[in-house]
Structures are given as C-alpha cells and as structure tokens.
Short mmCIF file of C-alpha atoms in Angstrom, two decimals:
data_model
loop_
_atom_site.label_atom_id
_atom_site.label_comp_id
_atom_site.label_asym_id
_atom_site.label_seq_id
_atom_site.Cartn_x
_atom_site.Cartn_y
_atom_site.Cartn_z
CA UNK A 20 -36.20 13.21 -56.26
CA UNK A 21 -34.31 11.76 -59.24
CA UNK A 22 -31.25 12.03 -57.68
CA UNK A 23 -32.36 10.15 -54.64
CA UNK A 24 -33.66 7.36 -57.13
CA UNK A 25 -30.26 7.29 -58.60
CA UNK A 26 -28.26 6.93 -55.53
CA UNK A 27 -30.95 3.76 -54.52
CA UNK A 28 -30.79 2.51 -58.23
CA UNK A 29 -26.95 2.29 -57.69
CA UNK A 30 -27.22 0.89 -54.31
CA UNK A 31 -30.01 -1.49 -55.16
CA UNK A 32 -28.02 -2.60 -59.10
CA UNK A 33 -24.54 -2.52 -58.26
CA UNK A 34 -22.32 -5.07 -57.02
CA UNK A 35 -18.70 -4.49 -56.55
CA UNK A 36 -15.71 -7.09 -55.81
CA UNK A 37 -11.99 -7.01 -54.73
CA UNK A 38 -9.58 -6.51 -57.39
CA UNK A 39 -5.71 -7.40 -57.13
CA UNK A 40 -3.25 -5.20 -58.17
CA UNK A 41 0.29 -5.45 -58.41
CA UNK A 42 1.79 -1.94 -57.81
CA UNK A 43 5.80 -2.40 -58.07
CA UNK A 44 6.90 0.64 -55.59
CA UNK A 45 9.36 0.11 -52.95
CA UNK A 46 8.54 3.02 -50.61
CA UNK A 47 5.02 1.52 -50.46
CA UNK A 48 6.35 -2.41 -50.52
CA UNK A 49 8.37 -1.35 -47.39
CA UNK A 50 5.65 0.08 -45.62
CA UNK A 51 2.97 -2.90 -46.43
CA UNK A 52 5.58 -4.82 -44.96
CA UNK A 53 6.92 -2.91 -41.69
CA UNK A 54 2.72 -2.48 -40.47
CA UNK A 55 2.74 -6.53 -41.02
CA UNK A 56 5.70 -6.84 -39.21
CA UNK A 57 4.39 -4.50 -36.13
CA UNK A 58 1.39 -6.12 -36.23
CA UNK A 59 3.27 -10.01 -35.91
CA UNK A 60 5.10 -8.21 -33.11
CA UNK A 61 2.14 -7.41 -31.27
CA UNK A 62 0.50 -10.78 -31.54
CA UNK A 63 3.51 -13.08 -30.87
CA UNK A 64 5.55 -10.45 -28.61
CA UNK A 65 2.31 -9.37 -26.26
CA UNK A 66 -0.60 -11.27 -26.95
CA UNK A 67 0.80 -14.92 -26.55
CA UNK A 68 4.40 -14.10 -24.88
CA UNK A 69 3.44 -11.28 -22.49
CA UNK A 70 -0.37 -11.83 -21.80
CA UNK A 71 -0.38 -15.54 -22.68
CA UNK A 72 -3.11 -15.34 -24.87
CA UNK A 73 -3.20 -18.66 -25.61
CA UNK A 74 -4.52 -19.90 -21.61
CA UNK A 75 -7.70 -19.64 -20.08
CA UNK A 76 -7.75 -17.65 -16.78
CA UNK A 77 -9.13 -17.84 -13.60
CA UNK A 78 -9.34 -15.28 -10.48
CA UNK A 79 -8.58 -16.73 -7.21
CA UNK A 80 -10.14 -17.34 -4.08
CA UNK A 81 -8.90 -17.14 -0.65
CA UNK A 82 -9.20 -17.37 2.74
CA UNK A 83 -6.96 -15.62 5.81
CA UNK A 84 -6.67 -16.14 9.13
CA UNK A 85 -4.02 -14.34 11.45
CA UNK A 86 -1.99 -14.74 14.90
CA UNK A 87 -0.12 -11.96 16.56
CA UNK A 88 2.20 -12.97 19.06
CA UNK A 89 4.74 -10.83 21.61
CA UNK A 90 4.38 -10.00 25.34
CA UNK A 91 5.59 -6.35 26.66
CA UNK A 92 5.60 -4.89 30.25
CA UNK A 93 4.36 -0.96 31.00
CA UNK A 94 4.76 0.97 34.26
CA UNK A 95 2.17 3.65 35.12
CA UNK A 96 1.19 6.10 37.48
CA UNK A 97 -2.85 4.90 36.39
CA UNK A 98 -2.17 1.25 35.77
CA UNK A 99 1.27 0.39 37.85
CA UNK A 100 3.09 -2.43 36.83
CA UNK A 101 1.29 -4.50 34.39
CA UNK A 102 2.10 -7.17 31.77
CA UNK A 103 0.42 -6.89 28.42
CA UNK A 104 -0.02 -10.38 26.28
CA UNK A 105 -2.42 -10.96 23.14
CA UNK A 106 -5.25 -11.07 25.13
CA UNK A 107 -5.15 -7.36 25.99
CA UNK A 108 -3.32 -5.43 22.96
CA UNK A 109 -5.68 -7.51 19.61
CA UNK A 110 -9.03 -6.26 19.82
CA UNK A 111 -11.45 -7.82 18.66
CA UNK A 112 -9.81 -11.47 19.05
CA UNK A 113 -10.60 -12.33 15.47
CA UNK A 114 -11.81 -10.49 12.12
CA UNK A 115 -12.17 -10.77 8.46
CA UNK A 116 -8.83 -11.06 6.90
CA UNK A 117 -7.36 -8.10 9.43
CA UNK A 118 -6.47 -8.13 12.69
CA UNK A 119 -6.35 -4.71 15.03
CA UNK A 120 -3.40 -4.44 17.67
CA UNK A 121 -3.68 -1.53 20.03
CA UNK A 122 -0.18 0.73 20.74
CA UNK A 123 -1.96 3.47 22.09
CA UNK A 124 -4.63 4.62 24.37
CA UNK A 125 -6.03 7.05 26.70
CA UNK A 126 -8.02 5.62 29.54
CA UNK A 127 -10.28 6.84 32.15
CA UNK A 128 -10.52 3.80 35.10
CA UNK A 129 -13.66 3.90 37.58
CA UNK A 130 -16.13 5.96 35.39
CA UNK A 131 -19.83 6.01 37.09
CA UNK A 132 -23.30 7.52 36.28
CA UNK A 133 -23.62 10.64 37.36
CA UNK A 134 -23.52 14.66 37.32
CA UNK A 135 -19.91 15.84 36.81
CA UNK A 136 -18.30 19.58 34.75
CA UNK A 137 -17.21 18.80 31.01
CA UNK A 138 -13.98 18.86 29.24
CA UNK A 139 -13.02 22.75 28.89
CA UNK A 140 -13.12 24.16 25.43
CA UNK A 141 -14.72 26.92 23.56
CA UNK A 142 -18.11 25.31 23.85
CA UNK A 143 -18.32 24.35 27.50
CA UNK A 144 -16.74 26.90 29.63
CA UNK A 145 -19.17 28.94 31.35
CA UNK A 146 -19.20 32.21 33.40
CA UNK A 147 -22.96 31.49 35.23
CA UNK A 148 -25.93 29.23 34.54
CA UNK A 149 -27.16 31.41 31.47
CA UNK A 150 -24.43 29.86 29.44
CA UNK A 151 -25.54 26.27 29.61
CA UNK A 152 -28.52 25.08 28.02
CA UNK A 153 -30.30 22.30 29.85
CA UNK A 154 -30.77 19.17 27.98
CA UNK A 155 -28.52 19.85 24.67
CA UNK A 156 -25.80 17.31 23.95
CA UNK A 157 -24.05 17.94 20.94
CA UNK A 158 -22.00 15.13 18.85
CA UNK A 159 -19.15 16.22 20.53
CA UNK A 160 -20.80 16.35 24.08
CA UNK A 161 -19.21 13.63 26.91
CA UNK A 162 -23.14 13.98 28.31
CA UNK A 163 -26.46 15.43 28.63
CA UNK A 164 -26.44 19.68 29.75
CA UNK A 165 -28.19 19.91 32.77
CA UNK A 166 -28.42 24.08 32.67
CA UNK A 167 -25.99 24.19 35.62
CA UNK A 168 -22.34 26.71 35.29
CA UNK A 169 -19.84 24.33 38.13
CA UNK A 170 -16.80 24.66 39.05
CA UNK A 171 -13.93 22.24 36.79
CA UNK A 172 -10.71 23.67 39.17
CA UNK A 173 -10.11 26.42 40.92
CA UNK A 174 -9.72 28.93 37.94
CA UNK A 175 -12.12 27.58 35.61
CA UNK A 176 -16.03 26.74 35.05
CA UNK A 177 -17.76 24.72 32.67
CA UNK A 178 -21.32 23.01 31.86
CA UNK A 179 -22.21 20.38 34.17
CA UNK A 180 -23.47 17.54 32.59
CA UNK A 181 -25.54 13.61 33.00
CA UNK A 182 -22.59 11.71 32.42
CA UNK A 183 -20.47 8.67 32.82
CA UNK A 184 -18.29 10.52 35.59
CA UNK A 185 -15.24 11.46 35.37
CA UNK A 186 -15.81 12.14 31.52
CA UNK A 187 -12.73 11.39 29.41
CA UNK A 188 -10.02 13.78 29.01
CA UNK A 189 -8.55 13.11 25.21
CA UNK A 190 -7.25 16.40 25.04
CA UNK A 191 -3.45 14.88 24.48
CA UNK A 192 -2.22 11.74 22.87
CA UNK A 193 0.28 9.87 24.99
CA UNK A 194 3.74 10.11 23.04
CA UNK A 195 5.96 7.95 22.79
CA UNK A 196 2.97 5.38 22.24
CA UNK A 197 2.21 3.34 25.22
CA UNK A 198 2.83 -0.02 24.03
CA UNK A 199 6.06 1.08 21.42
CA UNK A 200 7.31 -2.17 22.19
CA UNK A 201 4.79 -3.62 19.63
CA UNK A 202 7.01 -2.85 16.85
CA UNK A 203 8.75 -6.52 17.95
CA UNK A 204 5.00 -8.39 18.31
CA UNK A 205 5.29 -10.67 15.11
CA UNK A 206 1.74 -11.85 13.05
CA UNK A 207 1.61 -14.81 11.39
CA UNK A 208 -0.77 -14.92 8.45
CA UNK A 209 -2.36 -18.40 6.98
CA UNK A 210 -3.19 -18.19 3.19
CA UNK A 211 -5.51 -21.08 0.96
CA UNK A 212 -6.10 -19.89 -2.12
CA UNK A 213 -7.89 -21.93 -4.93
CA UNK A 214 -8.93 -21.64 -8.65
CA UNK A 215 -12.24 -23.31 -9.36
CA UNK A 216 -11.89 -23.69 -12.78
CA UNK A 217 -8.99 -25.36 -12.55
CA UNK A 218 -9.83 -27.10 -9.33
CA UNK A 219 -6.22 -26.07 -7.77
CA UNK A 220 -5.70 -25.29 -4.12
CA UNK A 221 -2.38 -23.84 -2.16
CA UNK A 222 -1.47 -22.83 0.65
CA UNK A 223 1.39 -19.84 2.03
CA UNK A 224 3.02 -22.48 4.20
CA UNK A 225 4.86 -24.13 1.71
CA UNK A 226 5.60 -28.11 1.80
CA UNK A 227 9.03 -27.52 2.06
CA UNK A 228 8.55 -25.41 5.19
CA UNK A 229 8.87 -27.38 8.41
CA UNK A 230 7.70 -26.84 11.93
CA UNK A 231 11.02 -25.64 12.92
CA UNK A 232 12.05 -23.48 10.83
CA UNK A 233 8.14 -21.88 11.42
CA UNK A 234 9.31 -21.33 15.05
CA UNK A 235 12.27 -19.23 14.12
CA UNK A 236 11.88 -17.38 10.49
CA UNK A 237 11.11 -14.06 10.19
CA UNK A 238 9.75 -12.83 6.90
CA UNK A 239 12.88 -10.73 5.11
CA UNK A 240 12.18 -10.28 1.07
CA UNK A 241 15.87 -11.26 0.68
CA UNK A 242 16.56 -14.25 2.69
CA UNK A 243 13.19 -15.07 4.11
CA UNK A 244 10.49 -14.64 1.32
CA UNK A 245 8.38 -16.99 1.90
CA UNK A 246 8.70 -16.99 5.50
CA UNK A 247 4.47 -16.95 7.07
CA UNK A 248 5.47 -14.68 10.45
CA UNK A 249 5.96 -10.84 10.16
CA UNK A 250 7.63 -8.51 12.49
CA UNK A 251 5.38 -5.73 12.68
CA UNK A 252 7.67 -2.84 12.65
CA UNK A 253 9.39 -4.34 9.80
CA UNK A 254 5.81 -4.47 8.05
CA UNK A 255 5.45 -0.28 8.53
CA UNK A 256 9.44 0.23 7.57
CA UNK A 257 8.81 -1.84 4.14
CA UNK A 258 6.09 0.48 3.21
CA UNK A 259 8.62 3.12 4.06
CA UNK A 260 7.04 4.69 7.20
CA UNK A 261 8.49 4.79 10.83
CA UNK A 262 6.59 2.63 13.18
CA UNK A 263 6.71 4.84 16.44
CA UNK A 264 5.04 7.59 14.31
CA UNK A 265 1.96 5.40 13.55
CA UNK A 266 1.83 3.49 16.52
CA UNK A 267 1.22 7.34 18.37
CA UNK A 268 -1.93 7.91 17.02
CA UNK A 269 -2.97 4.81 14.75
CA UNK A 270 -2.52 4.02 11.29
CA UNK A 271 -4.35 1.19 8.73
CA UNK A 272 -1.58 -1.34 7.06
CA UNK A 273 -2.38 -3.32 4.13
CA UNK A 274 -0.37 -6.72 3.28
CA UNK A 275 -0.62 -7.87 0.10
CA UNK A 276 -0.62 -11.39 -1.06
CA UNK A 277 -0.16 -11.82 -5.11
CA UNK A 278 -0.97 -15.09 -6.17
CA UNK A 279 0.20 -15.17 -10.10
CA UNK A 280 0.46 -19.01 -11.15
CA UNK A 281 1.17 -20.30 -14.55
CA UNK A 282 -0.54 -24.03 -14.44
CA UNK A 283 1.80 -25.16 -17.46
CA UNK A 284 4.68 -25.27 -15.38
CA UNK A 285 5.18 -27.23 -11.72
CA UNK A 286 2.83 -26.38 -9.29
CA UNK A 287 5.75 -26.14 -7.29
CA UNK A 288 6.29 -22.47 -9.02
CA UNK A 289 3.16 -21.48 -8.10
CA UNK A 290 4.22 -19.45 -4.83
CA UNK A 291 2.90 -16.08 -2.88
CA UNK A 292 4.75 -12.62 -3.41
CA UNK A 293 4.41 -10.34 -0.11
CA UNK A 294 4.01 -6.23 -0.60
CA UNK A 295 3.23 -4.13 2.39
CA UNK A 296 1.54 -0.43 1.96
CA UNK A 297 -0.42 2.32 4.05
CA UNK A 298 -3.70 2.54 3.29
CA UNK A 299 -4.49 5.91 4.90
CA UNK A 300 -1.88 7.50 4.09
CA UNK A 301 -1.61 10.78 4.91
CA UNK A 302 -1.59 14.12 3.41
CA UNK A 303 1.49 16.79 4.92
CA UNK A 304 -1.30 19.85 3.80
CA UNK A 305 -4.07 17.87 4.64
CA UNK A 306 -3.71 16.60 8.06
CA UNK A 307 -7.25 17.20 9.74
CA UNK A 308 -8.35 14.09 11.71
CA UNK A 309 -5.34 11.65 11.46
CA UNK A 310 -4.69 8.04 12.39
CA UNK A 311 -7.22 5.66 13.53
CA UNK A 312 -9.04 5.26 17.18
CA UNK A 313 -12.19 3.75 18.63
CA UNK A 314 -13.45 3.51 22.28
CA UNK A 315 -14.36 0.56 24.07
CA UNK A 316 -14.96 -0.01 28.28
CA UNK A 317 -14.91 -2.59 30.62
CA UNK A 318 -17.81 -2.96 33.25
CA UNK A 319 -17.81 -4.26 37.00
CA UNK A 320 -20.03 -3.63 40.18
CA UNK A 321 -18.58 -2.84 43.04
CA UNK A 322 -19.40 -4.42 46.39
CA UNK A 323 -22.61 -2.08 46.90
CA UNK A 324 -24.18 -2.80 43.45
CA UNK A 325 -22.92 0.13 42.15
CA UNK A 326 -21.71 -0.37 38.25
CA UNK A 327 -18.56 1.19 37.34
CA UNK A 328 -16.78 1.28 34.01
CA UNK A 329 -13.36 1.73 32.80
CA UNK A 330 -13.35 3.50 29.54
CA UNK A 331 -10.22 2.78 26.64
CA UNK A 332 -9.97 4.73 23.98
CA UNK A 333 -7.67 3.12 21.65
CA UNK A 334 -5.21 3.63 19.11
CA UNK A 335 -3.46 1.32 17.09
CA UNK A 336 -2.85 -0.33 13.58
CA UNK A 337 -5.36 -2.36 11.63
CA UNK A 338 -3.54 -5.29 9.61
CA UNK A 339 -5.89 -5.62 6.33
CA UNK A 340 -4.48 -8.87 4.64
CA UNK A 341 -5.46 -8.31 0.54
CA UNK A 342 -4.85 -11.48 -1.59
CA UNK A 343 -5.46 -11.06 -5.53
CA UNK A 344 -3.68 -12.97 -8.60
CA UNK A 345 -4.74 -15.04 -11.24
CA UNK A 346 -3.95 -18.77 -13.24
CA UNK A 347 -3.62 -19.60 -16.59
CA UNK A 348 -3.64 -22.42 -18.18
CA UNK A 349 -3.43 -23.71 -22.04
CA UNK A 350 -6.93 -24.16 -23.65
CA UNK A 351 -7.50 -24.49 -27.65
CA UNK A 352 -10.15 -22.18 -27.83
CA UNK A 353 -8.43 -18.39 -26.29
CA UNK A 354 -5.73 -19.96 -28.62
CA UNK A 355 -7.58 -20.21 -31.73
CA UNK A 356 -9.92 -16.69 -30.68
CA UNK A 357 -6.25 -14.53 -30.69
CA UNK A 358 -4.92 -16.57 -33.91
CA UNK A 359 -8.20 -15.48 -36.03
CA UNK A 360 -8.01 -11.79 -34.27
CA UNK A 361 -4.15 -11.72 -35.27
CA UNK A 362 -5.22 -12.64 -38.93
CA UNK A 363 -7.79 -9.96 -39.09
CA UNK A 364 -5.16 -7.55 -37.26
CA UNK A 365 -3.10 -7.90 -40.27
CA UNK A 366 -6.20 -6.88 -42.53
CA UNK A 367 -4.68 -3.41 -41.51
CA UNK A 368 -1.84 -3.32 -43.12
CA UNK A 369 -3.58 -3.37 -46.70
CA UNK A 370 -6.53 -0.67 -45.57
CA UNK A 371 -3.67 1.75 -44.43
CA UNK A 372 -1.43 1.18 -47.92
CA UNK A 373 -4.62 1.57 -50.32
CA UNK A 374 -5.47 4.57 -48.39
CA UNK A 375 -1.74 6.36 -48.65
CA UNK A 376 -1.99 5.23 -52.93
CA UNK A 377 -5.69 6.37 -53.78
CA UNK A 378 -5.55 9.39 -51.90
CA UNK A 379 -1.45 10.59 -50.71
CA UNK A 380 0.71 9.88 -53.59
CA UNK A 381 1.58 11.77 -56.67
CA UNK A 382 0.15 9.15 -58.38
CA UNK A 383 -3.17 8.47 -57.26
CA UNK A 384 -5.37 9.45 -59.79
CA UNK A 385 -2.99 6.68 -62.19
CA UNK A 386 -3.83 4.50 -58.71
CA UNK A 387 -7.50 4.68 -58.62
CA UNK A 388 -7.97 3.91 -62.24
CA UNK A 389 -6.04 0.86 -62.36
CA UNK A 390 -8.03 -0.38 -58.88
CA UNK A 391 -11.58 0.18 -60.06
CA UNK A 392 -13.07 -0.63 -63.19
CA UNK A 393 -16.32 0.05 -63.87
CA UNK A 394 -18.22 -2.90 -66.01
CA UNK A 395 -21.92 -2.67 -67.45
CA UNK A 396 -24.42 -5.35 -67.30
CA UNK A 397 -23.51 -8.14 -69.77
CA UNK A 398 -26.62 -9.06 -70.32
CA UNK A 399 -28.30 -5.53 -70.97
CA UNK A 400 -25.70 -4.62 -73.03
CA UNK A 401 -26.20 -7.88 -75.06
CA UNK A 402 -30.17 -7.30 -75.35
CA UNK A 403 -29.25 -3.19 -76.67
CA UNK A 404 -27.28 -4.92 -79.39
CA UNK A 405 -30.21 -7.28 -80.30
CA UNK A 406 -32.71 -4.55 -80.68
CA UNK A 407 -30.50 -2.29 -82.71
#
C-alpha cells in the first residue's frame, strides 16, 4: 500500500522538463545527423517530389461509350452464304462501358415444342423405359423426362424428353472460330472524364485529332497512342494472348484507360494512357469450364401458326473498358499538413540518439547522470531550514 502511495505521490508531485546537453562525440554527431538527413530525403525526395504532397487530389469520373465496326462473309452447310455486319456479331447493341462481339457459336435453326430423345451421355442413355424417370429435369437437362427409353440413331437410345425439338447438340466447339475474321473488326471507344473538385473535363479524342485522321488511325503504342479506334486482334496480342485461341471458345478483355493529370502544368499534358489485359485468364492446371458463352434464340411462326425458334449459343469476347487516374493540384493546406509532419518526422532523429547514449554506449551511466538531475522543492527545502 505504501508503495502504491509512493508511485502516485511521485506522479501526482513531480514535474520534469527537457534538458540540453552538449555531448561532443563524433560517432554519435554522425549518426544524429545521417537519420536527419534520411528523414529530409524522405520528405523532399517522396513526399513532395514523388507523391506531390503538396496538391490536393481528386479521383475521376467517367463515362464510355463504344462502336465496333468490320463486315465478314461465312459459308455453311446450316447457314449457306451469309454476310455478317454489326448488327449480327455485337450482342446486346449497347452496354455499360463493354461491348460483347460474338466469334463463335453453335446453333440449332427450326427448334419447336415438342417430344424428342436427349443429347447422349452418361445420364441419358437408356436400355428400356425403367431407366428414365418421368418428370425429372436436371440443371443439365435440354427438357422435361417423360419416362419413355426412344430411339436417338440406329445404335443408340436415350430419355425422351418435353422439349424445344431438336435439343441442342454442344457436344463440340466449332474450331477454327466461326467468325476468325473478327480479329480485323476495329472498336472505337469515347472517353469524358472529369474532376469535380477541380471542375475539369476531357475527353480521349484529343483537339488536335481531326476527322480524318479518325477515319484512318489505328491505335499502335508507338506511333499511334492516342489514336480512339482499336483493332481487336491487336487488343488480345498486346495482352500477350493469340486471338484465334480466345475467339474459339470466348474470353473477357479489359482496356484500361489511366487518366493521371497534374493541373499545375498545361491541360494540354493531361492525356489518356491505353493498357490492355485478360481478365479471366486462365489457369494451364486449372482448366475446368473455360472461356465465356451464353444462349440466346430467335422466334418466328410459320405459315400454320406454328412458333419455331432458332437457338444461338454464343461465344465470343466481352470488351470491359476500365478508366481510373487521379489530379492534383497545388493547395496551401496538404502543403503546410506534410511540412509540420516532416518537422515532427525529424523529432526521430533525437529519440533514436538518446536511446543508443542512455542505454548502448560504454558510457551511459556518465550519460544518464549528466541528462537528469534530480532537484527538490525550493520552497520545502526553504521552510526545513526555517524550522531548524
């Protein structure tokens, strides 16, 4: 209990202030002086050089639309001769800062209602009626069981199901892709960016850029940088894949717009950087479930009433456009926040010194008693000589 008082007397009685002391030692003048020196370096070098401390920042915000463009020809045993143009190949017409382009597909024309034998595999083929359970339909089902073991060709039986008839066969994946002639289609993408806080807009179609020279560039990150229009296949070669292998079963694309704009200097310097990446890409040991597909049909009625559909299941490569940067520009008070957290910074320098005297050198016990002195109450002292 006393000693408890003791410690709260001293906390409660005892003040204590800074003392200066002049210790003449080179090894530890040298060091005092290399940690002030580091720490400089790290204020002026990254804080205000690299990371301009000294502007305020803004994130910006964008908007994208896109426009593919390119016209190829396929000839088919299904579909004959037939010309593809925008219109068929970018599905939907427009989305959210991405645009889809089909390059591959399996399709199944004249599909009605109707009872016709599944797809074989493991789960369908049937030897008599007992196989087939009436009314299942599994995910993977092309229709509704209807208990019945029929005849798929002359070797082979499987479930009959409630289906859109004939049911899709997506056993095998067209290769080469169908439309590999998309590699030449070119997109043009249409950037505004703006900072709010700075209340400065921009565009990717530069002022310098004229409408002629938009009808002929193609984007090339040597002579072309700034060029709007993209050749696709050049898009999936930049990010270092081969374009035929992607267009086969599909693939997900990301271009990437980096708006980094220092306000201090000419807007004119303010301009886009262009990157181009997979998104999915894909694993060698992993490769369960690859590329990227969806289905999608076209309906009609024939003369009789009858509906009919024509099923597409399609592969392709999703565009996602990604814009992200940031401006700075000067403003007193980040200036004045990083000055007074350099100044504290330094602060370091003396804790780490005091630290290697009082408690690493040979000396330290010679160290400590010339740093704290220990002084008694003036005033009680005075009133102990009065009463003696």
């Amino acid at each position: 209990m006393a000693g408890c008082c003791a410690v709260l007397g001293s906390f409660l009685f005892e003040y204590d202030t800074p003392r200066i002391v002049l210790i003449r030692s080179r090894k530890v003048g040298l060091m005092n002086r290399t940690v002030q020196l580091l720490i400089l370096a790290y204020v002026i070098g990254w804080v205000f050089v690299w990371e301009k401390g000294y502007q305020e920042t803004d994130s910006v915000v964008s908007s994208v639309t896109a426009k593919v463009k390119g016209v190829t020809t396929t000839n088919t045993s299904k579909l004959g001769f037939r010309i593809w143009d925008v219109a068929d190949y970018v599905i939907p017409a427009q989305e959210e800062n991405s645009v889809f382009i089909m390059t591959n597909m399996i399709i199944t024309m004249n599909q009605t209602q109707g009872l016709c034998p599944e797809i074989p595999d493991k789960t369908t083929v049937c030897e008599t009626n007992a196989n087939c359970t009436a009314g299942s339909a599994g995910t993977h089902s092309s229709g509704v069981a209807t208990g019945r073991c029929v005849s798929f060709n002359g070797t082979l039986k499987t479930c009959e199901v409630a289906a859109w008839c004939p049911v899709e066969d997506d056993t095998e994946v067209p290769n080469p892709a169908f439309l590999k002639a998309a590699e030449n289609f070119t997109l043009l993408v249409k950037n505004n960016i703006w900072y709010p806080k700075f209340n400065f807009s921009k565009r990717n179609i530069l002022p310098n850029i004229t409408s002629a020279y938009l009808k002929t560039c193609i984007y090339d990150a040597k002579t072309d940088p700034f060029c709007p229009i993209f050749r696709l296949g050049k898009i999936v070669e930049s990010a270092g894949h081969s374009f035929q292998d992607i267009a086969v079963e599909g693939g997900i694309m990301g271009i990437q717009i980096k708006w980094d704009c220092n306000l201090d200097r000419a807007a004119s310097l303010c301009l886009p950087r262009y990157s181009f990446r997979r998104l999915d890409t894909r694993d060698v040991d992993h490769n369960v479930s690859p590329g990227y597909n969806f289905r999608f049909a076209k309906y009609y009625s024939d003369p009789n009433g009858t509906e009919h559909r024509t099923l597409i299941k399609a592969y392709g490569i999703r565009f996602d456009i990604i814009v992200f940067g940031k401006a700075g520009k000067f403003d007193i008070i980040p200036t004045m926040i990083n000055i007074g957290s350099g100044l504290a910074i330094l602060g370091v320098a003396t804790v780490l010194c005091d630290v290697i005297v009082l408690y690493c050198m040979k000396k330290r016990y010679y160290y400590r008693e010339k740093k704290y002195k220990y002084v008694e109450d003036y005033e009680q002292g005075l009133g102990n000589e009065m009463d003696q």
